[in-house]
PDB file of C-alpha atoms and ligand atoms in Angstrom:
ATOM      1  CA  MET A 104      25.462  -0.545   9.266  1.00 93.00           C
ATOM      2  CA  HIS A 105      21.663  -0.528   9.336  1.00 94.00           C
ATOM      3  CA  ARG A 106      19.258  -3.106   7.880  1.00 97.00           C
ATOM      4  CA  PRO A 107      15.510  -2.354   7.850  1.00 97.00           C
ATOM      5  CA  THR A 108      13.512  -4.811   9.967  1.00 96.00           C
ATOM      6  CA  ALA A 109      11.699  -6.087   6.874  1.00 97.00           C
ATOM      7  CA  PHE A 110      14.946  -7.946   6.140  1.00 98.00           C
ATOM      8  CA  THR A 111      15.943  -8.936   9.670  1.00 97.00           C
ATOM      9  CA  ALA A 112      12.564  -9.933  11.168  1.00 96.00           C
ATOM     10  CA  PRO A 113      11.854 -13.679  11.349  1.00 96.00           C
ATOM     11  CA  GLY A 114       9.685 -15.394   8.748  1.00 98.00           C
ATOM     12  CA  ARG A 115       9.346 -15.008   5.006  1.00 98.00           C
ATOM     13  CA  PHE A 116       7.703 -12.617   2.574  1.00 98.00           C
ATOM     14  CA  TRP A 117       3.987 -13.113   1.815  1.00 98.00           C
ATOM     15  CA  ARG A 118       2.442 -11.493  -1.247  1.00 98.00           C
ATOM     16  CA  GLY A 119      -0.872  -9.689  -0.863  1.00 98.00           C
ATOM     17  CA  ASN A 120      -3.216  -7.097  -2.285  1.00 98.00           C
ATOM     18  CA  LEU A 121      -4.664  -4.681   0.267  1.00 98.00           C
ATOM     19  CA  HIS A 122      -7.253  -2.808  -1.845  1.00 98.00           C
ATOM     20  CA  THR A 123      -9.983  -4.693  -3.728  1.00 98.00           C
ATOM     21  CA  HIS A 124     -13.679  -4.363  -4.565  1.00 98.00           C
ATOM     22  CA  SER A 125     -16.445  -6.882  -5.269  1.00 98.00           C
ATOM     23  CA  THR A 126     -20.169  -6.970  -6.012  1.00 98.00           C
ATOM     24  CA  ARG A 127     -20.699  -5.914  -2.398  1.00 98.00           C
ATOM     25  CA  SER A 128     -19.979  -2.386  -3.680  1.00 98.00           C
ATOM     26  CA  ASP A 129     -19.076  -1.305  -7.230  1.00 98.00           C
ATOM     27  CA  GLY A 130     -16.901  -4.259  -8.273  1.00 98.00           C
ATOM     28  CA  VAL A 131     -17.872  -6.753 -10.968  1.00 98.00           C
ATOM     29  CA  LEU A 132     -17.076 -10.113  -9.332  1.00 98.00           C
ATOM     30  CA  LEU A 133     -18.528 -11.908  -6.330  1.00 98.00           C
ATOM     31  CA  PRO A 134     -16.271 -11.944  -3.237  1.00 98.00           C
ATOM     32  CA  GLU A 135     -15.697 -15.686  -3.626  1.00 98.00           C
ATOM     33  CA  GLU A 136     -14.511 -15.289  -7.232  1.00 98.00           C
ATOM     34  CA  VAL A 137     -12.277 -12.330  -6.344  1.00 98.00           C
ATOM     35  CA  CYS A 138     -10.582 -14.473  -3.676  1.00 98.00           C
ATOM     36  CA  ARG A 139     -10.312 -17.432  -6.057  1.00 98.00           C
ATOM     37  CA  ARG A 140      -8.592 -15.349  -8.731  1.00 98.00           C
ATOM     38  CA  TYR A 141      -6.034 -13.835  -6.350  1.00 98.00           C
ATOM     39  CA  ARG A 142      -5.273 -17.267  -4.908  1.00 98.00           C
ATOM     40  CA  ALA A 143      -4.947 -18.710  -8.442  1.00 98.00           C
ATOM     41  CA  GLU A 144      -2.507 -15.926  -9.356  1.00 98.00           C
ATOM     42  CA  GLY A 145      -0.156 -16.900  -6.542  1.00 98.00           C
ATOM     43  CA  TYR A 146      -1.136 -14.390  -3.887  1.00 98.00           C
ATOM     44  CA  ASP A 147      -0.828 -15.480  -0.246  1.00 98.00           C
ATOM     45  CA  PHE A 148      -3.457 -13.091   1.081  1.00 99.00           C
ATOM     46  CA  LEU A 149      -6.077 -10.541   0.105  1.00 98.00           C
ATOM     47  CA  ALA A 150      -7.994  -7.747   1.796  1.00 98.00           C
ATOM     48  CA  LEU A 151     -11.420  -7.178   0.252  1.00 98.00           C
ATOM     49  CA  THR A 152     -12.141  -3.495   0.899  1.00 98.00           C
ATOM     50  CA  ASP A 153     -15.559  -2.574  -0.480  1.00 98.00           C
ATOM     51  CA  HIS A 154     -16.870   0.975  -0.231  1.00 98.00           C
ATOM     52  CA  PHE A 155     -18.191   1.576   3.302  1.00 98.00           C
ATOM     53  CA  VAL A 156     -21.205   3.721   2.406  1.00 98.00           C
ATOM     54  CA  GLY A 157     -24.927   3.419   3.086  1.00 98.00           C
ATOM     55  CA  ALA A 158     -25.777   2.837  -0.587  1.00 98.00           C
ATOM     56  CA  TYR A 159     -23.985  -0.535  -0.244  1.00 98.00           C
ATOM     57  CA  ASP A 160     -25.225  -1.173   3.309  1.00 98.00           C
ATOM     58  CA  TYR A 161     -21.793  -0.470   4.870  1.00 98.00           C
ATOM     59  CA  PRO A 162     -20.112  -3.711   3.781  1.00 98.00           C
ATOM     60  CA  ILE A 163     -17.299  -5.319   5.766  1.00 98.00           C
ATOM     61  CA  VAL A 164     -17.375  -8.518   3.762  1.00 98.00           C
ATOM     62  CA  ASP A 165     -16.736 -11.718   5.681  1.00 98.00           C
ATOM     63  CA  THR A 166     -14.117 -13.418   3.512  1.00 98.00           C
ATOM     64  CA  GLN A 167     -13.220 -16.053   6.116  1.00 98.00           C
ATOM     65  CA  PRO A 168     -15.029 -18.823   4.154  1.00 98.00           C
ATOM     66  CA  TYR A 169     -12.612 -18.281   1.244  1.00 98.00           C
ATOM     67  CA  ARG A 170      -9.471 -18.922   3.274  1.00 98.00           C
ATOM     68  CA  THR A 171      -7.541 -22.101   2.474  1.00 97.00           C
ATOM     69  CA  GLU A 172      -4.406 -23.855   3.734  1.00 96.00           C
ATOM     70  CA  ASP A 173      -2.182 -21.487   1.776  1.00 97.00           C
ATOM     71  CA  PHE A 174      -4.334 -18.379   1.350  1.00 98.00           C
ATOM     72  CA  THR A 175      -5.699 -16.024   3.957  1.00 98.00           C
ATOM     73  CA  THR A 176      -7.842 -12.912   4.000  1.00 98.00           C
ATOM     74  CA  ILE A 177      -7.898  -9.773   6.099  1.00 98.00           C
ATOM     75  CA  LEU A 178     -11.258  -8.067   6.624  1.00 98.00           C
ATOM     76  CA  GLY A 179     -11.442  -4.409   5.726  1.00 98.00           C
ATOM     77  CA  ALA A 180     -13.154  -1.612   3.840  1.00 98.00           C
ATOM     78  CA  GLU A 181     -12.527   1.613   1.978  1.00 98.00           C
ATOM     79  CA  LEU A 182     -13.911   4.290   4.272  1.00 98.00           C
ATOM     80  CA  HIS A 183     -15.588   7.503   3.177  1.00 98.00           C
ATOM     81  CA  SER A 184     -16.567  10.552   5.209  1.00 98.00           C
ATOM     82  CA  GLY A 185     -15.927  14.274   5.120  1.00 98.00           C
ATOM     83  CA  ALA A 186     -14.775  16.519   2.316  1.00 98.00           C
ATOM     84  CA  MET A 187     -11.271  17.090   1.008  1.00 98.00           C
ATOM     85  CA  ALA A 188     -10.238  20.648   0.051  1.00 98.00           C
ATOM     86  CA  ASN A 189     -11.733  20.117  -3.407  1.00 98.00           C
ATOM     87  CA  GLY A 190     -15.150  19.409  -1.879  1.00 98.00           C
ATOM     88  CA  GLU A 191     -15.115  15.717  -2.779  1.00 98.00           C
ATOM     89  CA  LEU A 192     -15.429  12.789  -0.381  1.00 98.00           C
ATOM     90  CA  TRP A 193     -12.406  11.207   1.346  1.00 98.00           C
ATOM     91  CA  HIS A 194     -11.225   7.701   0.377  1.00 98.00           C
ATOM     92  CA  ILE A 195      -9.344   6.008   3.224  1.00 98.00           C
ATOM     93  CA  LEU A 196      -8.215   2.388   3.128  1.00 98.00           C
ATOM     94  CA  ALA A 197      -8.688   0.386   6.358  1.00 99.00           C
ATOM     95  CA  VAL A 198      -7.309  -3.167   6.489  1.00 98.00           C
ATOM     96  CA  GLY A 199      -8.087  -5.215   9.584  1.00 98.00           C
ATOM     97  CA  LEU A 200     -11.495  -3.936  10.668  1.00 98.00           C
ATOM     98  CA  PRO A 201     -13.841  -5.794  13.033  1.00 98.00           C
ATOM     99  CA  THR A 202     -17.165  -6.853  11.447  1.00 97.00           C
ATOM    100  CA  ASP A 203     -19.033  -4.641  13.939  1.00 97.00           C
ATOM    101  CA  PHE A 204     -17.140  -1.448  13.031  1.00 98.00           C
ATOM    102  CA  ALA A 205     -19.814   1.229  13.433  1.00 98.00           C
ATOM    103  CA  PRO A 206     -21.085   2.758  10.180  1.00 97.00           C
ATOM    104  CA  SER A 207     -20.094   6.306   9.424  1.00 96.00           C
ATOM    105  CA  HIS A 208     -22.900   8.641   8.372  1.00 97.00           C
ATOM    106  CA  SER A 209     -21.988   8.326   4.688  1.00 98.00           C
ATOM    107  CA  PRO A 210     -25.068   7.652   2.576  1.00 97.00           C
ATOM    108  CA  ASP A 211     -23.211   7.730  -0.756  1.00 97.00           C
ATOM    109  CA  PHE A 212     -20.180   9.286  -2.454  1.00 97.00           C
ATOM    110  CA  HIS A 213     -21.099  12.885  -1.613  1.00 97.00           C
ATOM    111  CA  PRO A 214     -20.154  14.639   1.639  1.00 97.00           C
ATOM    112  CA  VAL A 215     -23.129  15.455   3.882  1.00 97.00           C
ATOM    113  CA  GLU A 216     -23.608  17.770   6.869  1.00 95.00           C
ATOM    114  CA  GLY A 217     -22.732  16.421  10.288  1.00 94.00           C
ATOM    115  CA  GLN A 218     -20.650  13.414   9.211  1.00 97.00           C
ATOM    116  CA  GLU A 219     -17.177  12.625  10.625  1.00 98.00           C
ATOM    117  CA  THR A 220     -14.182  14.234   8.978  1.00 98.00           C
ATOM    118  CA  GLY A 221     -11.810  11.971   7.078  1.00 98.00           C
ATOM    119  CA  ALA A 222      -9.279  12.418   9.881  1.00 98.00           C
ATOM    120  CA  GLU A 223     -11.800  11.378  12.536  1.00 98.00           C
ATOM    121  CA  LEU A 224     -12.869   8.287  10.605  1.00 98.00           C
ATOM    122  CA  ALA A 225      -9.243   7.279  10.004  1.00 98.00           C
ATOM    123  CA  ALA A 226      -8.492   7.642  13.726  1.00 98.00           C
ATOM    124  CA  ARG A 227     -11.543   5.537  14.617  1.00 98.00           C
ATOM    125  CA  ALA A 228     -10.369   2.776  12.235  1.00 98.00           C
ATOM    126  CA  VAL A 229      -6.880   2.783  13.769  1.00 98.00           C
ATOM    127  CA  ALA A 230      -8.409   2.590  17.247  1.00 98.00           C
ATOM    128  CA  ALA A 231     -10.428  -0.435  16.057  1.00 98.00           C
ATOM    129  CA  GLY A 232      -7.189  -2.191  15.069  1.00 98.00           C
ATOM    130  CA  ALA A 233      -6.869  -1.379  11.375  1.00 98.00           C
ATOM    131  CA  PHE A 234      -3.822  -0.619   9.245  1.00 99.00           C
ATOM    132  CA  VAL A 235      -4.867   2.645   7.582  1.00 98.00           C
ATOM    133  CA  ALA A 236      -3.647   4.218   4.348  1.00 98.00           C
ATOM    134  CA  VAL A 237      -4.454   7.366   2.404  1.00 98.00           C
ATOM    135  CA  ALA A 238      -5.799   5.950  -0.872  1.00 98.00           C
ATOM    136  CA  HIS A 239      -4.805   7.107  -4.385  1.00 98.00           C
ATOM    137  CA  PRO A 240      -3.628  10.681  -3.575  1.00 98.00           C
ATOM    138  CA  GLN A 241      -3.182  11.705  -7.200  1.00 97.00           C
ATOM    139  CA  TRP A 242      -6.554  10.381  -8.374  1.00 97.00           C
ATOM    140  CA  SER A 243      -8.265  12.097  -5.429  1.00 97.00           C
ATOM    141  CA  GLY A 244      -6.671  15.452  -6.223  1.00 97.00           C
ATOM    142  CA  LEU A 245      -5.338  15.519  -2.674  1.00 97.00           C
ATOM    143  CA  THR A 246      -3.553  18.639  -1.443  1.00 98.00           C
ATOM    144  CA  LEU A 247      -0.598  18.494   0.922  1.00 97.00           C
ATOM    145  CA  ALA A 248      -2.824  20.028   3.623  1.00 98.00           C
ATOM    146  CA  ASP A 249      -5.407  17.269   3.040  1.00 98.00           C
ATOM    147  CA  ALA A 250      -2.785  14.549   3.425  1.00 97.00           C
ATOM    148  CA  ARG A 251      -1.184  16.245   6.432  1.00 97.00           C
ATOM    149  CA  GLY A 252      -4.563  16.189   8.196  1.00 98.00           C
ATOM    150  CA  ILE A 253      -4.906  12.395   8.284  1.00 98.00           C
ATOM    151  CA  THR A 254      -2.572  12.105  11.251  1.00 98.00           C
ATOM    152  CA  ALA A 255      -3.659   8.575  12.174  1.00 98.00           C
ATOM    153  CA  ALA A 256      -2.635   7.027   8.823  1.00 98.00           C
ATOM    154  CA  HIS A 257       0.122   4.430   8.785  1.00 98.00           C
ATOM    155  CA  ALA A 258       0.726   4.607   5.045  1.00 98.00           C
ATOM    156  CA  VAL A 259       0.137   6.288   1.700  1.00 98.00           C
ATOM    157  CA  GLU A 260      -0.566   4.431  -1.544  1.00 98.00           C
ATOM    158  CA  ILE A 261       2.616   5.000  -3.561  1.00 98.00           C
ATOM    159  CA  TYR A 262       1.056   3.144  -6.496  1.00 98.00           C
ATOM    160  CA  ASN A 263      -2.593   2.341  -7.279  1.00 98.00           C
ATOM    161  CA  HIS A 264      -2.892   0.041 -10.299  1.00 98.00           C
ATOM    162  CA  GLY A 265      -6.547   0.828 -11.021  1.00 98.00           C
ATOM    163  CA  CYS A 266      -5.701   4.524 -11.123  1.00 97.00           C
ATOM    164  CA  ALA A 267      -2.775   3.730 -13.459  1.00 97.00           C
ATOM    165  CA  MET A 268      -4.946   1.822 -15.917  1.00 97.00           C
ATOM    166  CA  GLY A 269      -8.093   3.932 -15.630  1.00 96.00           C
ATOM    167  CA  CYS A 270      -6.779   7.489 -15.564  1.00 96.00           C
ATOM    168  CA  ASP A 271      -2.962   7.535 -15.590  1.00 97.00           C
ATOM    169  CA  ARG A 272      -2.929   8.945 -12.067  1.00 97.00           C
ATOM    170  CA  PRO A 273      -1.276   6.160 -10.076  1.00 97.00           C
ATOM    171  CA  ASP A 274       1.136   8.204  -7.996  1.00 95.00           C
ATOM    172  CA  GLY A 275       1.399   8.834  -4.284  1.00 97.00           C
ATOM    173  CA  ALA A 276       5.149   9.371  -4.062  1.00 96.00           C
ATOM    174  CA  ALA A 277       5.148  13.144  -4.489  1.00 96.00           C
ATOM    175  CA  ILE A 278       2.856  13.831  -1.559  1.00 97.00           C
ATOM    176  CA  ALA A 279       4.366  11.051   0.567  1.00 97.00           C
ATOM    177  CA  ASP A 280       7.879  12.471   0.091  1.00 97.00           C
ATOM    178  CA  LEU A 281       6.680  15.908   1.237  1.00 97.00           C
ATOM    179  CA  LEU A 282       5.136  14.366   4.356  1.00 98.00           C
ATOM    180  CA  LEU A 283       8.353  12.439   5.069  1.00 98.00           C
ATOM    181  CA  SER A 284      10.239  15.710   4.807  1.00 96.00           C
ATOM    182  CA  GLU A 285       7.949  17.111   7.514  1.00 96.00           C
ATOM    183  CA  GLY A 286       8.986  14.190   9.718  1.00 96.00           C
ATOM    184  CA  ARG A 287       5.909  11.981   9.281  1.00 97.00           C
ATOM    185  CA  ARG A 288       6.920   8.310   9.739  1.00 97.00           C
ATOM    186  CA  LEU A 289       4.761   6.924   6.963  1.00 98.00           C
ATOM    187  CA  THR A 290       5.119   3.713   4.997  1.00 98.00           C
ATOM    188  CA  MET A 291       4.152   3.192   1.349  1.00 98.00           C
ATOM    189  CA  ILE A 292       1.934   0.536  -0.196  1.00 98.00           C
ATOM    190  CA  ALA A 293       1.278  -0.517  -3.773  1.00 98.00           C
ATOM    191  CA  THR A 294      -2.247  -1.804  -4.357  1.00 98.00           C
ATOM    192  CA  ASP A 295      -4.545  -2.903  -7.170  1.00 98.00           C
ATOM    193  CA  ASP A 296      -7.818  -1.179  -6.184  1.00 98.00           C
ATOM    194  CA  ALA A 297      -9.279  -3.882  -8.444  1.00 98.00           C
ATOM    195  CA  HIS A 298     -12.887  -3.666  -9.592  1.00 98.00           C
ATOM    196  CA  PHE A 299     -12.414  -6.104 -12.536  1.00 98.00           C
ATOM    197  CA  TYR A 300     -14.211  -3.911 -15.076  1.00 96.00           C
ATOM    198  CA  GLU A 301     -10.873  -3.002 -16.673  1.00 97.00           C
ATOM    199  CA  PRO A 302      -7.314  -4.436 -16.435  1.00 97.00           C
ATOM    200  CA  ASP A 303      -6.973  -3.107 -12.885  1.00 97.00           C
ATOM    201  CA  HIS A 304      -5.771  -6.262 -11.140  1.00 98.00           C
ATOM    202  CA  PHE A 305      -2.505  -8.142 -10.371  1.00 98.00           C
ATOM    203  CA  GLY A 306      -0.460  -4.988 -11.037  1.00 98.00           C
ATOM    204  CA  GLY A 307       0.742  -3.745  -7.626  1.00 98.00           C
ATOM    205  CA  TRP A 308       1.126  -5.568  -4.317  1.00 98.00           C
ATOM    206  CA  VAL A 309       2.872  -5.681  -0.955  1.00 99.00           C
ATOM    207  CA  MET A 310       5.403  -8.278   0.182  1.00 98.00           C
ATOM    208  CA  VAL A 311       4.972  -8.607   3.954  1.00 98.00           C
ATOM    209  CA  LYS A 312       7.639 -10.227   6.158  1.00 98.00           C
ATOM    210  CA  SER A 313       6.031 -12.287   8.855  1.00 98.00           C
ATOM    211  CA  PRO A 314       6.523 -15.606  10.672  1.00 98.00           C
ATOM    212  CA  GLU A 315       3.160 -16.885   9.444  1.00 98.00           C
ATOM    213  CA  ASN A 316       0.463 -16.131   6.903  1.00 98.00           C
ATOM    214  CA  THR A 317      -2.281 -15.194   9.367  1.00 98.00           C
ATOM    215  CA  PRO A 318      -4.311 -11.974   9.481  1.00 98.00           C
ATOM    216  CA  GLU A 319      -2.937 -11.120  12.939  1.00 98.00           C
ATOM    217  CA  ALA A 320       0.721 -11.635  12.006  1.00 98.00           C
ATOM    218  CA  LEU A 321       0.352  -9.821   8.672  1.00 98.00           C
ATOM    219  CA  LEU A 322      -1.357  -6.838  10.306  1.00 98.00           C
ATOM    220  CA  ALA A 323       1.337  -6.554  12.969  1.00 98.00           C
ATOM    221  CA  ALA A 324       4.025  -6.635  10.269  1.00 98.00           C
ATOM    222  CA  LEU A 325       2.194  -4.026   8.173  1.00 98.00           C
ATOM    223  CA  LYS A 326       1.983  -1.692  11.174  1.00 98.00           C
ATOM    224  CA  SER A 327       5.687  -2.264  11.912  1.00 98.00           C
ATOM    225  CA  GLY A 328       6.620  -1.416   8.321  1.00 98.00           C
ATOM    226  CA  ASP A 329       8.054  -4.893   7.703  1.00 98.00           C
ATOM    227  CA  PHE A 330       7.201  -4.977   4.016  1.00 98.00           C
ATOM    228  CA  TYR A 331       7.971  -3.559   0.599  1.00 98.00           C
ATOM    229  CA  SER A 332       5.807  -2.873  -2.455  1.00 98.00           C
ATOM    230  CA  SER A 333       6.191  -4.216  -5.963  1.00 98.00           C
ATOM    231  CA  GLN A 334       4.953  -4.581  -9.503  1.00 98.00           C
ATOM    232  CA  GLY A 335       7.403  -7.433 -10.099  1.00 98.00           C
ATOM    233  CA  PRO A 336      10.989  -7.047  -8.821  1.00 98.00           C
ATOM    234  CA  GLU A 337      11.992  -8.702  -5.540  1.00 98.00           C
ATOM    235  CA  LEU A 338      13.766  -6.673  -2.874  1.00 98.00           C
ATOM    236  CA  ARG A 339      15.767  -9.140  -0.770  1.00 98.00           C
ATOM    237  CA  ASP A 340      17.989  -7.012   1.465  1.00 98.00           C
ATOM    238  CA  ILE A 341      19.064  -3.432   2.132  1.00 98.00           C
ATOM    239  CA  ARG A 342      22.289  -2.588   3.952  1.00 98.00           C
ATOM    240  CA  LEU A 343      22.726   1.093   4.733  1.00 96.00           C
ATOM    241  CA  PHE A 344      26.181   2.419   5.632  1.00 95.00           C
ATOM    242  CA  ASP A 345      27.144   6.029   6.436  1.00 90.00           C
ATOM    243  CA  ASP A 346      28.440   6.610   2.919  1.00 92.00           C
ATOM    244  CA  ARG A 347      26.740   3.973   0.738  1.00 96.00           C
ATOM    245  CA  ILE A 348      23.812   1.642   0.288  1.00 97.00           C
ATOM    246  CA  GLU A 349      23.929  -1.984  -0.873  1.00 98.00           C
ATOM    247  CA  VAL A 350      20.847  -3.894  -2.042  1.00 98.00           C
ATOM    248  CA  GLU A 351      20.107  -7.510  -2.960  1.00 98.00           C
ATOM    249  CA  SER A 352      17.333  -8.060  -5.479  1.00 98.00           C
ATOM    250  CA  SER A 353      16.025 -10.038  -8.393  1.00 98.00           C
ATOM    251  CA  ALA A 354      17.575  -8.945 -11.692  1.00 98.00           C
ATOM    252  CA  VAL A 355      16.973  -5.211 -12.201  1.00 98.00           C
ATOM    253  CA  ALA A 356      18.046  -2.574 -14.714  1.00 98.00           C
ATOM    254  CA  ALA A 357      18.076   0.389 -12.321  1.00 98.00           C
ATOM    255  CA  MET A 358      18.222   1.286  -8.665  1.00 98.00           C
ATOM    256  CA  ILE A 359      17.202   4.796  -7.653  1.00 98.00           C
ATOM    257  CA  VAL A 360      17.632   6.150  -4.138  1.00 98.00           C
ATOM    258  CA  GLN A 361      15.588   9.173  -3.081  1.00 97.00           C
ATOM    259  CA  GLY A 362      15.880  11.484  -0.084  1.00 96.00           C
ATOM    260  CA  GLN A 363      14.693  14.887   1.045  1.00 95.00           C
ATOM    261  CA  GLY A 364      14.369  17.702  -1.475  1.00 93.00           C
ATOM    262  CA  THR A 365      16.396  17.132  -4.642  1.00 93.00           C
ATOM    263  CA  ALA A 366      18.492  14.343  -3.138  1.00 93.00           C
ATOM    264  CA  ALA A 367      18.359  11.389  -5.534  1.00 95.00           C
ATOM    265  CA  ARG A 368      20.781   9.166  -7.406  1.00 96.00           C
ATOM    266  CA  ALA A 369      20.500   6.218  -9.768  1.00 97.00           C
ATOM    267  CA  VAL A 370      22.630   3.357 -10.972  1.00 98.00           C
ATOM    268  CA  HIS A 371      21.758   1.667 -14.268  1.00 98.00           C
ATOM    269  CA  GLY A 372      22.990  -1.671 -15.576  1.00 98.00           C
ATOM    270  CA  HIS A 373      22.130  -5.088 -16.910  1.00 98.00           C
ATOM    271  CA  SER A 374      20.608  -7.864 -14.781  1.00 98.00           C
ATOM    272  CA  MET A 375      21.924  -6.312 -11.556  1.00 98.00           C
ATOM    273  CA  THR A 376      21.272  -8.333  -8.399  1.00 98.00           C
ATOM    274  CA  THR A 377      23.544  -6.460  -5.948  1.00 98.00           C
ATOM    275  CA  PRO A 378      23.188  -2.774  -6.902  1.00 98.00           C
ATOM    276  CA  LYS A 379      25.186  -0.282  -4.816  1.00 98.00           C
ATOM    277  CA  LEU A 380      25.219   3.509  -4.612  1.00 97.00           C
ATOM    278  CA  ASP A 381      27.419   6.141  -3.024  1.00 96.00           C
ATOM    279  CA  LEU A 382      25.398   8.350  -0.648  1.00 95.00           C
ATOM    280  CA  THR A 383      27.639  11.390  -0.287  1.00 90.00           C
ATOM    281  CA  ARG A 384      25.091  13.340  -2.383  1.00 85.00           C
ATOM    282  CA  PHE A 385      22.467  12.782   0.335  1.00 91.00           C
ATOM    283  CA  GLY A 386      24.098  14.955   3.009  1.00 86.00           C
ATOM    284  CA  ASP A 387      21.929  15.030   6.074  1.00 86.00           C
ATOM    285  CA  SER A 388      18.650  13.859   4.522  1.00 93.00           C
ATOM    286  CA  PRO A 389      16.909  12.226   7.516  1.00 95.00           C
ATOM    287  CA  TRP A 390      15.294   9.555   5.337  1.00 97.00           C
ATOM    288  CA  LEU A 391      16.031   7.554   2.204  1.00 97.00           C
ATOM    289  CA  ARG A 392      14.037   5.156   0.121  1.00 98.00           C
ATOM    290  CA  VAL A 393      14.852   2.777  -2.710  1.00 98.00           C
ATOM    291  CA  THR A 394      13.138   2.200  -6.060  1.00 98.00           C
ATOM    292  CA  LEU A 395      14.143  -0.758  -8.229  1.00 98.00           C
ATOM    293  CA  MET A 396      13.170  -1.050 -11.884  1.00 98.00           C
ATOM    294  CA  ASP A 397      13.524  -4.134 -14.067  1.00 98.00           C
ATOM    295  CA  ALA A 398      14.162  -4.253 -17.813  1.00 98.00           C
ATOM    296  CA  ALA A 399      10.397  -4.238 -18.487  1.00 98.00           C
ATOM    297  CA  GLY A 400       9.926  -1.057 -16.441  1.00 98.00           C
ATOM    298  CA  LYS A 401       8.284  -2.803 -13.474  1.00 98.00           C
ATOM    299  CA  LYS A 402       9.177  -1.235 -10.137  1.00 98.00           C
ATOM    300  CA  ALA A 403       9.596  -2.167  -6.496  1.00 98.00           C
ATOM    301  CA  TRP A 404       9.632   0.347  -3.665  1.00 98.00           C
ATOM    302  CA  SER A 405      11.183   0.099  -0.209  1.00 98.00           C
ATOM    303  CA  ASN A 406       9.653   1.799   2.763  1.00 98.00           C
ATOM    304  CA  PRO A 407      11.405   4.969   3.938  1.00 98.00           C
ATOM    305  CA  ILE A 408      14.531   4.282   5.983  1.00 97.00           C
ATOM    306  CA  TRP A 409      15.188   6.793   8.766  1.00 96.00           C
ATOM    307  CA  ARG A 410      18.859   7.567   9.440  1.00 89.00           C
TER     308      ARG A 410
HETATM  309 ZN1   ZN B 199     -11.099   4.984  -3.701  1.00 94.11          ZN
HETATM  310 ZN1   ZN B 200     -11.002   1.500  -4.039  1.00 94.11          ZN
END
């Protein structure tokens, strides 16, 4: 029997949003007000990740003054450099950057000659200590080759709430599943990408298992994959056996388990808190992941589990 470390590691789950903008780039609210609203909505932590381009003076906003007893912040930015296959500029989320992270040569939102590639910038952010994710694959129009190229990334955004509300392109699961099937050990994050000029906030978050709510402990847990993503449902335990999977959760109406290729199965019911599924359909799929859905259609996503 196997239990993912998110459920065996010491500590408790802390709720946070990893992708957020403020007036330091193209967001509507001041950093202080963004932090206040997330704290007021019951979040334990927030990463403010303004657009790291010259037009905004390469912001890595110091949110330390907005930390309180029960709310912390992780410094970060959304990085931009190099062109994707469609000729547009890369968007790469970096959570846990030092304030002196060297600017890329990225004057605005258009690729320019001589700047780093997206892959190079992502690798530089990882080397500087960041947890790095490929942002909003569907909104970006990312190809599989694009995504494959960002070899330093820890994660892919499986759900981006701003992209759900603003253009109905929230998804990262399709491209992430293809990368998993190539053997890439990626995790999956849900984020808001909040700018506060539309209802793009408090819709998708991560629940990070860590002994304490500090930037250092949260970052270590993110890099270890000790978290799950949610729009509402709570994922409390996963027990994986050779032939079945057992989950503990808040009340849900469906549990869906996905694996490589067409491998997938679902169980539907009413107010289920211990959903179970037979896995004989999954053959030798090297990875599995779990999606929960409550009666209102809100989802939670586990990280991939390698067998
Ligand atoms: Zn973006
Ligand atoms: Zn963004």
